[in-house]
Short mmCIF file of C-alpha atoms in Angstrom, two decimals:
data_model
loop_
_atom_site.label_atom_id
_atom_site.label_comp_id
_atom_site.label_asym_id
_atom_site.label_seq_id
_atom_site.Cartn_x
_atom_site.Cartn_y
_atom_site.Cartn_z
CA UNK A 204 -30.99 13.24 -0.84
CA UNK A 205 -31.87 9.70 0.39
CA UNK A 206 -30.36 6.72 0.58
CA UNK A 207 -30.00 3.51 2.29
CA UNK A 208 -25.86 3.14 2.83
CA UNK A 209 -24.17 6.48 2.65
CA UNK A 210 -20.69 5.42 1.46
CA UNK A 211 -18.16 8.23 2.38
CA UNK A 212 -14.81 7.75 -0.10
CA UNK A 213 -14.38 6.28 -3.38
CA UNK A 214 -11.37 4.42 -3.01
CA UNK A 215 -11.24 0.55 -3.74
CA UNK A 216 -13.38 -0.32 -0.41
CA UNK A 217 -16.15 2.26 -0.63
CA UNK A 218 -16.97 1.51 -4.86
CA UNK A 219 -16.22 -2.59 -3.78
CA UNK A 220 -19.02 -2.10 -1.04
CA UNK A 221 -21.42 0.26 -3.78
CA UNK A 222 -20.61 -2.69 -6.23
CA UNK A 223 -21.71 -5.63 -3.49
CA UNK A 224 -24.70 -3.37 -1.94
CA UNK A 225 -26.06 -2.96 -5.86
CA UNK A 226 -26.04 -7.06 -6.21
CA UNK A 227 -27.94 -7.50 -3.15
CA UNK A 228 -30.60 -5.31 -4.40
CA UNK A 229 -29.78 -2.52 -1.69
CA UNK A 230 -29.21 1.01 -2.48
CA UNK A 231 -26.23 3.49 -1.78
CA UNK A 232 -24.80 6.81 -2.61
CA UNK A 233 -20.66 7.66 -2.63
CA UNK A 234 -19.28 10.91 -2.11
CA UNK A 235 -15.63 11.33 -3.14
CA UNK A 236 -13.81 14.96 -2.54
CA UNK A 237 -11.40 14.41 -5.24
CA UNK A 238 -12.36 14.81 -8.94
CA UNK A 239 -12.20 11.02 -10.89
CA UNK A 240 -9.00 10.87 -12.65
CA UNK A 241 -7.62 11.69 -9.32
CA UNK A 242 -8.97 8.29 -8.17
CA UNK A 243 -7.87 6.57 -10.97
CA UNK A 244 -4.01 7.49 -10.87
CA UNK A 245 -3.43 7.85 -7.20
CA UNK A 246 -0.46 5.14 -6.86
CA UNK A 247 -1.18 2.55 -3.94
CA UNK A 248 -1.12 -1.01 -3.37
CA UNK A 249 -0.78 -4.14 -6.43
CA UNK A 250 -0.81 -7.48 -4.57
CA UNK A 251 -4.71 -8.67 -4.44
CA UNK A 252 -5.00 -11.96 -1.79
CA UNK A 253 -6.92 -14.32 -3.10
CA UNK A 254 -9.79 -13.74 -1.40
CA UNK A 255 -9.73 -10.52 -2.47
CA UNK A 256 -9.42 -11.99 -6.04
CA UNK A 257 -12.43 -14.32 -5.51
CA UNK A 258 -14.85 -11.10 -4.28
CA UNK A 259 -14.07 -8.90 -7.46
CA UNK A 260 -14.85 -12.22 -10.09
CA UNK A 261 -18.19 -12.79 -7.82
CA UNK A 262 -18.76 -9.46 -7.96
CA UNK A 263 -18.55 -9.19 -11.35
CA UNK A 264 -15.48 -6.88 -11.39
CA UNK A 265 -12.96 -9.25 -12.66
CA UNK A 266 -12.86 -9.27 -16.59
CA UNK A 267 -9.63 -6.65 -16.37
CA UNK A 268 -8.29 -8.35 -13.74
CA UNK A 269 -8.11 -11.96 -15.01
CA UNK A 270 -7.19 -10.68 -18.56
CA UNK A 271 -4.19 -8.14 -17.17
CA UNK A 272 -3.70 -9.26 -13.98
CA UNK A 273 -0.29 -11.28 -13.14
CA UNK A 274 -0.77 -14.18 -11.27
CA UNK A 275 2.06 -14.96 -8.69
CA UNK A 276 2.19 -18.31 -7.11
CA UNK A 277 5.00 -17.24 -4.71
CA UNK A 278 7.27 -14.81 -3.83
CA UNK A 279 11.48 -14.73 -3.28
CA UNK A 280 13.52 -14.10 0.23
CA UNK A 281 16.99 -13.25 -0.21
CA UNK A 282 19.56 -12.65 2.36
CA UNK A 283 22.75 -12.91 2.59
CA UNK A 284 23.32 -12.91 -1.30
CA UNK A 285 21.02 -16.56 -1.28
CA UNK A 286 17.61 -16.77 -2.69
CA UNK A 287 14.69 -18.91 -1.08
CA UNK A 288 11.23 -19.29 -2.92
CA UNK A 289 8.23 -19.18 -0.96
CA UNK A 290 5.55 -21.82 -2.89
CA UNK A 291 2.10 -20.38 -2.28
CA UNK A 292 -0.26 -23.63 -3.76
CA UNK A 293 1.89 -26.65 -2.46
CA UNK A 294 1.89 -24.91 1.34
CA UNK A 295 -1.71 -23.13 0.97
CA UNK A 296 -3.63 -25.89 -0.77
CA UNK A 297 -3.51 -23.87 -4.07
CA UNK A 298 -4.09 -20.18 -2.64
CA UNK A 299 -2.21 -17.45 -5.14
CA UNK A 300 -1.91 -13.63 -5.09
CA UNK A 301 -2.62 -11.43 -8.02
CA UNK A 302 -0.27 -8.08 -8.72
CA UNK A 303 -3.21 -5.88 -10.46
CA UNK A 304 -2.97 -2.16 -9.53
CA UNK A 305 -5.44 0.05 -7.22
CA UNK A 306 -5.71 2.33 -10.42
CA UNK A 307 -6.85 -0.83 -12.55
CA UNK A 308 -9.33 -1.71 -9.80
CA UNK A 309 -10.49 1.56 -8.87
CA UNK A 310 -11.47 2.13 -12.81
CA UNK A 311 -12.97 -1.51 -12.75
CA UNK A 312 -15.34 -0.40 -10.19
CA UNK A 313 -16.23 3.45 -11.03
CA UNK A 314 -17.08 2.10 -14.68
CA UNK A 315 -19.42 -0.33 -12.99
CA UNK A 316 -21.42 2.30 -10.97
CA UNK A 317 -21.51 4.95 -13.32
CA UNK A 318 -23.17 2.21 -15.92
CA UNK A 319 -25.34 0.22 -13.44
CA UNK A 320 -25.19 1.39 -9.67
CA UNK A 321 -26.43 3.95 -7.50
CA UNK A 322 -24.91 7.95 -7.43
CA UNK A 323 -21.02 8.26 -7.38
CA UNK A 324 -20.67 11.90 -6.68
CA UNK A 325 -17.09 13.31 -6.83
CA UNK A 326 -15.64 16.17 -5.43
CA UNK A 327 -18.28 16.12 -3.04
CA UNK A 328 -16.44 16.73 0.12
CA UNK A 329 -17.88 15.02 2.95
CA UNK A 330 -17.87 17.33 5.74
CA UNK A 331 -19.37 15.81 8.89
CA UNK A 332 -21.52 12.49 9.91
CA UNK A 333 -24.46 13.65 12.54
CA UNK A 334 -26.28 11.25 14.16
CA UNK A 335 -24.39 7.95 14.15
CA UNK A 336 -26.04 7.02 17.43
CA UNK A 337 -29.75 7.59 15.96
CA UNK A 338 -31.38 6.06 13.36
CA UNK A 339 -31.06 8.25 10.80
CA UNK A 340 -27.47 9.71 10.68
CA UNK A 341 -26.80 11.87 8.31
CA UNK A 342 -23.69 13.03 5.86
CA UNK A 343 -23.47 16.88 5.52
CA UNK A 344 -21.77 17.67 2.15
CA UNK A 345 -20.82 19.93 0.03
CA UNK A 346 -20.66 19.50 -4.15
CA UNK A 347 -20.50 21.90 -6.96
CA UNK A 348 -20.19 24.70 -4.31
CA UNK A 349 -23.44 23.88 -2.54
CA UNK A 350 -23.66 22.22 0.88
CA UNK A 351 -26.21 19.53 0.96
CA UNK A 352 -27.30 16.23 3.29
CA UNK A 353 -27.45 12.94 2.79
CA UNK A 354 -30.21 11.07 4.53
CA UNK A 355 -29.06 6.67 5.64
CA UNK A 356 -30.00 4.25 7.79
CA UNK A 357 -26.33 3.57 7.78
CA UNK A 358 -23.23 5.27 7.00
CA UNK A 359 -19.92 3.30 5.91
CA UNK A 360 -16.36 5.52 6.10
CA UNK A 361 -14.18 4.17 3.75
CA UNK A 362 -12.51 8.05 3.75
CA UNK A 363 -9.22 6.96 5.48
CA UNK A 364 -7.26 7.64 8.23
CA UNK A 365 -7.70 11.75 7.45
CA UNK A 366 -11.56 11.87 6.54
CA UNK A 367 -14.54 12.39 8.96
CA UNK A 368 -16.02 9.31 9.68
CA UNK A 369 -13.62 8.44 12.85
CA UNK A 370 -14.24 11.84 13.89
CA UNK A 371 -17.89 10.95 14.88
CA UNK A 372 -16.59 8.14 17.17
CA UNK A 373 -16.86 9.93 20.71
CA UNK A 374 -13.19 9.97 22.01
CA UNK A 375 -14.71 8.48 25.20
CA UNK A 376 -15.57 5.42 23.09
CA UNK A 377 -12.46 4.75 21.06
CA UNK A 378 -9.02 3.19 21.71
CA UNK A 379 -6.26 3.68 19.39
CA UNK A 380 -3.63 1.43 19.47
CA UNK A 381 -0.24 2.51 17.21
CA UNK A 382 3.16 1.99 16.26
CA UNK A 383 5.81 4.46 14.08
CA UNK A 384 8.70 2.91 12.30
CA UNK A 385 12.20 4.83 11.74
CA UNK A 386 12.61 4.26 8.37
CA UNK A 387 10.25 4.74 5.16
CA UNK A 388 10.48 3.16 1.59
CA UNK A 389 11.74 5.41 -1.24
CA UNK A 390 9.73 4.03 -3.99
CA UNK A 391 9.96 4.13 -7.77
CA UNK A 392 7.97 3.35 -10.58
CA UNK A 393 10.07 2.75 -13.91
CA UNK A 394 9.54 1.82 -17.46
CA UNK A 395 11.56 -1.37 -17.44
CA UNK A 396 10.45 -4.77 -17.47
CA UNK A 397 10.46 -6.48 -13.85
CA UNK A 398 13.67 -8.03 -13.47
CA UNK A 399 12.36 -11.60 -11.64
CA UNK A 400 8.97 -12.90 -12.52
CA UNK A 401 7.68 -12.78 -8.86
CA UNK A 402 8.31 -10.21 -5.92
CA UNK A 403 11.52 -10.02 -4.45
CA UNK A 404 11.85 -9.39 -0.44
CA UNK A 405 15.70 -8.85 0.43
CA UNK A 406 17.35 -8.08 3.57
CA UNK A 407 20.64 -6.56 3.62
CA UNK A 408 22.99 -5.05 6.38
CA UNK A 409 22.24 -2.10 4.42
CA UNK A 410 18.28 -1.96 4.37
CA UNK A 411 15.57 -3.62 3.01
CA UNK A 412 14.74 -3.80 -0.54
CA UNK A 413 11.61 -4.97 -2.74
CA UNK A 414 11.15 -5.67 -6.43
CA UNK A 415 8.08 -5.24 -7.43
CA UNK A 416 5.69 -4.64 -10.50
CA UNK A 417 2.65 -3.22 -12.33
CA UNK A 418 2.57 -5.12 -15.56
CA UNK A 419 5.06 -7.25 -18.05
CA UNK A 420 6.82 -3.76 -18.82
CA UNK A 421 6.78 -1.71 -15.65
CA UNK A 422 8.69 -2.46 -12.63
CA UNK A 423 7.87 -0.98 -9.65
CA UNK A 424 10.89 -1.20 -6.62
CA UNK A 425 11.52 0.11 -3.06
CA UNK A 426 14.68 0.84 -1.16
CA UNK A 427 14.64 1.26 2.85
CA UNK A 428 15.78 5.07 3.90
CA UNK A 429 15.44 6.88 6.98
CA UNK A 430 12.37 8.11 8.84
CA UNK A 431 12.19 11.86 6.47
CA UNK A 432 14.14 11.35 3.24
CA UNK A 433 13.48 13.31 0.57
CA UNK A 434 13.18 11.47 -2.21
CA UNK A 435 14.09 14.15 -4.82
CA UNK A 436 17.40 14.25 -3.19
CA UNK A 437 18.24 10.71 -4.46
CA UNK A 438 20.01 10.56 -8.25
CA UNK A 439 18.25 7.95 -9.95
CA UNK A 440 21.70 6.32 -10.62
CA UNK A 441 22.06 6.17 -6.90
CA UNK A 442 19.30 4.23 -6.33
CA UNK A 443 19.86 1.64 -9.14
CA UNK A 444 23.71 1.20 -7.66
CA UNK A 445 21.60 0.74 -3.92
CA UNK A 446 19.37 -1.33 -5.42
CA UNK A 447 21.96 -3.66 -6.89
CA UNK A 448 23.52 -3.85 -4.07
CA UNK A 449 20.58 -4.81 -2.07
CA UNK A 450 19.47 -7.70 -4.73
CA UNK A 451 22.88 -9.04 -5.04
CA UNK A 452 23.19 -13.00 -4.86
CA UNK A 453 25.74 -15.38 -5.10
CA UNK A 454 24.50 -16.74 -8.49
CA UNK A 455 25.14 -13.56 -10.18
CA UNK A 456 22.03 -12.41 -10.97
CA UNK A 457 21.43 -9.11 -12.74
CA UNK A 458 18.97 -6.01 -12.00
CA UNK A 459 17.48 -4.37 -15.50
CA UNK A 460 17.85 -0.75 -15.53
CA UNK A 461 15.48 1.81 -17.13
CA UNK A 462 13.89 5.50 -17.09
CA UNK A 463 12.58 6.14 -13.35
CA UNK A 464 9.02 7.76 -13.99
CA UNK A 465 8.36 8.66 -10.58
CA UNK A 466 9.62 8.38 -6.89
CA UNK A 467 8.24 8.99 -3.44
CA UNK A 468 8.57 8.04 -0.06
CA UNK A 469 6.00 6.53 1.74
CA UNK A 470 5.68 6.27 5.44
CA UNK A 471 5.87 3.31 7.87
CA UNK A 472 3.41 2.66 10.38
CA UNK A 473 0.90 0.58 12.28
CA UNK A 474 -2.40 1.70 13.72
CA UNK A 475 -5.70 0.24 14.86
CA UNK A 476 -9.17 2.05 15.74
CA UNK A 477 -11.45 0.04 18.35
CA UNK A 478 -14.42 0.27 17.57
CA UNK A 479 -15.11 0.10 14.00
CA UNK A 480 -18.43 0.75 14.89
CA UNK A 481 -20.37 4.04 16.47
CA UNK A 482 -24.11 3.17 16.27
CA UNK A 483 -24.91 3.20 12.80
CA UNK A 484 -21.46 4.54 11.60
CA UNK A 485 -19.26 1.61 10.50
CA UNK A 486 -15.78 2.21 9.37
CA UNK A 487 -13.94 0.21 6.95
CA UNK A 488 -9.70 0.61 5.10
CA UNK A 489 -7.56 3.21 6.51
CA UNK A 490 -10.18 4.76 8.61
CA UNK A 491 -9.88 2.01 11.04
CA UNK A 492 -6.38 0.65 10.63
CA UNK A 493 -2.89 1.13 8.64
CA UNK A 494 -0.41 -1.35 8.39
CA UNK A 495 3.00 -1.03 6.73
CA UNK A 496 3.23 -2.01 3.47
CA UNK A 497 5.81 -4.86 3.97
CA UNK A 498 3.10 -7.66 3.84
CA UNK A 499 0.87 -6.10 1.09
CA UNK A 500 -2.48 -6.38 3.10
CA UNK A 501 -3.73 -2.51 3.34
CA UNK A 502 -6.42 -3.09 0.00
CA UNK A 503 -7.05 -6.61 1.48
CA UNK A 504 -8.03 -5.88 4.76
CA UNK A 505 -10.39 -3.09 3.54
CA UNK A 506 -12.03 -5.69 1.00
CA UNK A 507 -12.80 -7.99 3.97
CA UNK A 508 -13.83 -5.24 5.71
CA UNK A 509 -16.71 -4.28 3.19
CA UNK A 510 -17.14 -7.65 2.53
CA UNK A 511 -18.44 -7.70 5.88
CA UNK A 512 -20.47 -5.23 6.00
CA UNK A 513 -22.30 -6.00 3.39
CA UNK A 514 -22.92 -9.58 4.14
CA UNK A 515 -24.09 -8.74 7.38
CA UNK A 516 -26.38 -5.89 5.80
CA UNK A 517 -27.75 -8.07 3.63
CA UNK A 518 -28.50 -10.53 5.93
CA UNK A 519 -30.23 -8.23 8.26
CA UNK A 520 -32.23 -7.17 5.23
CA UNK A 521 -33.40 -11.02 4.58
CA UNK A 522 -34.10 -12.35 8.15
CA UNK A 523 -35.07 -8.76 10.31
CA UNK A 524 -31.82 -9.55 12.43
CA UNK A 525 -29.40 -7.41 13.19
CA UNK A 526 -26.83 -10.06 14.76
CA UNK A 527 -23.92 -9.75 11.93
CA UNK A 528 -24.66 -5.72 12.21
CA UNK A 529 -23.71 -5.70 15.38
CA UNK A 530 -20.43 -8.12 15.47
CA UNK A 531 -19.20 -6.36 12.81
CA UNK A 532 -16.58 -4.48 14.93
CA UNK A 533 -15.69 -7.94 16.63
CA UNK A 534 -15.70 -9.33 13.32
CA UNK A 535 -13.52 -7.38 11.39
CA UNK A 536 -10.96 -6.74 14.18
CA UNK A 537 -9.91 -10.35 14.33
CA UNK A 538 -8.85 -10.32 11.02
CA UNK A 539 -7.18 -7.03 11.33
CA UNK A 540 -5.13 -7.87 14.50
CA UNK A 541 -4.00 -10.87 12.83
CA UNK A 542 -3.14 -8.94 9.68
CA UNK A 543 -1.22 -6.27 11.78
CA UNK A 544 1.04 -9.41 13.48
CA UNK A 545 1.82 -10.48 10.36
CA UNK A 546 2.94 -6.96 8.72
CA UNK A 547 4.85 -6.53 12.04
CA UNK A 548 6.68 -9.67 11.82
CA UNK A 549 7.56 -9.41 8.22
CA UNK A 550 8.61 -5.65 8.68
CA UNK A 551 11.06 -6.43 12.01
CA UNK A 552 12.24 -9.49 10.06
CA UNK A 553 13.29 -7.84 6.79
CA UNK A 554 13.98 -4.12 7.68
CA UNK A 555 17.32 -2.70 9.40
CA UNK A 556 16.61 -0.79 12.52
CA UNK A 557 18.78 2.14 12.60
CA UNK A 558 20.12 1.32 16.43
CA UNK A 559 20.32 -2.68 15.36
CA UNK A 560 22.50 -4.46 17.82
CA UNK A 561 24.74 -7.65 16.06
CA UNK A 562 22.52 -9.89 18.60
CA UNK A 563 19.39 -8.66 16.54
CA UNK A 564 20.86 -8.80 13.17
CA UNK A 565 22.02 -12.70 13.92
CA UNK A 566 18.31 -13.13 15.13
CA UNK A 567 17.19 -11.90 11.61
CA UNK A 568 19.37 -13.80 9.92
CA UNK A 569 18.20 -16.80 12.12
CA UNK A 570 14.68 -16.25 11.44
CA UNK A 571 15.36 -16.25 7.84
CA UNK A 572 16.94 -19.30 7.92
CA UNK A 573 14.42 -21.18 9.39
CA UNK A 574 11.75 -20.05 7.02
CA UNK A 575 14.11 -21.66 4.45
CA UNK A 576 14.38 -25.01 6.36
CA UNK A 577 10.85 -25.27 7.82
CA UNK A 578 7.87 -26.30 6.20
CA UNK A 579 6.10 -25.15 8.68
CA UNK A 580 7.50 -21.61 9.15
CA UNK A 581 6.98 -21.49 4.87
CA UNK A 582 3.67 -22.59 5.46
CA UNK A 583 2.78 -19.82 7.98
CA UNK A 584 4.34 -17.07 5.78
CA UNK A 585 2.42 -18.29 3.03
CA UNK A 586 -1.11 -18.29 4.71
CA UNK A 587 -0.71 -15.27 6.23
CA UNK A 588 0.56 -13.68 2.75
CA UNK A 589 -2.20 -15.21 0.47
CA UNK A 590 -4.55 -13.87 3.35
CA UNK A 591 -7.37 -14.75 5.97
CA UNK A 592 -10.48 -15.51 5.30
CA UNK A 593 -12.99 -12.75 5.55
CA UNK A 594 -15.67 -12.84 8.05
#
């Protein structure tokens, strides 16, 4: 098998890239291990920047989006038991987010290819990349129980942080730069309608918490635990009492209850790959970099990354230069460092460390404060939340 982009993962950045390669006329081929209606439940992000926004409309993979989607023009602090609203438009010059689930956008995008793209191939386990540092790597594959190879004159990991791309990077070539957190998020989807009409980020002496949602009738809310909690050893009464406690305000607002559907515990951590790029292996999402969840940018950073790409591919294609091809690295990693500041900062200003001094929780509280008071601290949480521009 031949093709001209080998994209290794069907996740939201390898079928955006398929989607964007197909409109400029250039040809690809996914391989996904996992069979499709594992793509199209696995649970991950909901906040889409607005850049990412913009890409799926230009794209042509809006329709859903716009017609389902919620629009959020802001988001709520509380601490303390007060409430502060962050306005996106007045401080961004109109810039919104949009809560739309992975699921919705992954199933957006594989009904695209399947009707008008190249080959989407699932379980079709990507076993190695050979040849990143020729011309004509290769993917070696295996689907329906036969091992096969698929020819590129590029190859694009979106397979994240466990797949094979990275693995071609010689370790004399890479640097990784990381950071673990002590504490994870026990999260929750349940069938109850969101109980505040944006997200909710609260700090408490307790822990952090976050309301959340995936549509008008299903909430979807996180409480801070320890580094290792099992989540099946929290009652769900227990965590509505923790949440309410968490949420609590002055004003007397109320959390809605209602049947907890599922729970898990997710993992905090940051990590960066340098390079993103081996030759003519280019990685893209969670192959190159995780951040914590806290600022909502792990499906925005791997849209600009494929964004990227496939500008630069494209342009190489029109003009016989290969000058965006070979910033890409540079490219993307400027967004991505900035991206992993501003994950850090809102994760250390919102989350409890378990060996917190009382200097360090004043210096949250501080921090807090000023974003409340400050146009311009608003106005830096806001463009950094809305996101950077790609490229």
């Amino acid at each position: 098998m031949r093709t001209t982009v080998g994209i290794i993962g069907a996740g939201p950045a390898g079928l955006l890239l398929a989607r964007l390669l197909h409109n400029a006329g250039i040809g690809s081929v996914v391989l996904e291990s996992r069979d499709r209606a594992y793509v199209e439940q696995r649970q991950r992000a909901g906040i889409l920047e607005q850049g990412t926004v913009d890409v799926l409309r230009a794209a042509g993979a809006g329709e859903r989006m716009d017609r389902e989607g919620l629009r959020h023009d802001g988001i709520e602090l509380r601490y303390a038991t007060k409430r502060h609203r962050v306005d996106f438009p007045a401080l961004t010059g109109g810039r919104s987010v949009m809560v739309y689930a992975q699921t919705e956008v992954c199933k957006d995008l594989i009904a695209l290819q399947l009707k008008e793209g190249g080959p989407l191939l699932f379980e079709a386990e990507a076993l190695a990349v050979e040849g990143a540092d020729t011309g004509s790597p290769r993917v070696r594959f295996r689907h329906e129980g036969v091992e096969d190879v698929l020819e590129c004159d590029y190859v694009v990991g979106c397979d994240g942080f466990w797949g094979v791309a990275r693995q071609a990077v010689p370790a004399t070539l890479s640097r990784t730069f990381e950071r673990s957190y002590p504490f994870g998020w026990l999260g929750i989807l349940a069938d109850v309608p969101p109980s505040h009409d944006e997200l909710v980020y609260a700090h408490h002496d307790r822990g952090f918490a976050l309301l959340s949602m995936r549509s008008p009738s299903v909430s979807r809310l996180y409480l801070q635990v320890p580094e290792g909690t099992d989540a099946e050893a929290w009652r769900d009464d227990d965590i509505w009492a923790e949440l309410e406690r968490r949420f609590e305000t002055a004003d007397g607002w109320r959390l809605k209850r209602g049947p907890i559907t599922q729970k898990s515990v997710t993992p905090m951590r940051s990590y960066v790959h340098e390079p993103m790029r081996h030759g003519r292996l280019f990685l893209a999402g969670d192959a190159a970099h995780i951040v914590p969840p806290t600022g909502a940018k792990g499906l925005n950073l791997a849209v600009g990354d494929v964004v990227t790409f496939a500008r630069a591919l494209a342009h190489e294609q029109e003009t016989g230069s290969a000058e965006l091809l070979d910033a890409y690295s540079e490219t993307c990693l400027r967004r991505v460092w900035q991206a992993e500041r501003f994950s850090y900062d809102m994760t250390t200003l919102l989350h409890r460390a378990p060996d917190a001094t009382a200097f360090e929780d004043r210096l949250q509280l501080a921090r807090l404060e000023r974003l409340a008071s400050s146009r311009a601290a608003e106005t830096d949480l806001a463009e950094g939340y809305t996101g950077f521009p790609f490229g």
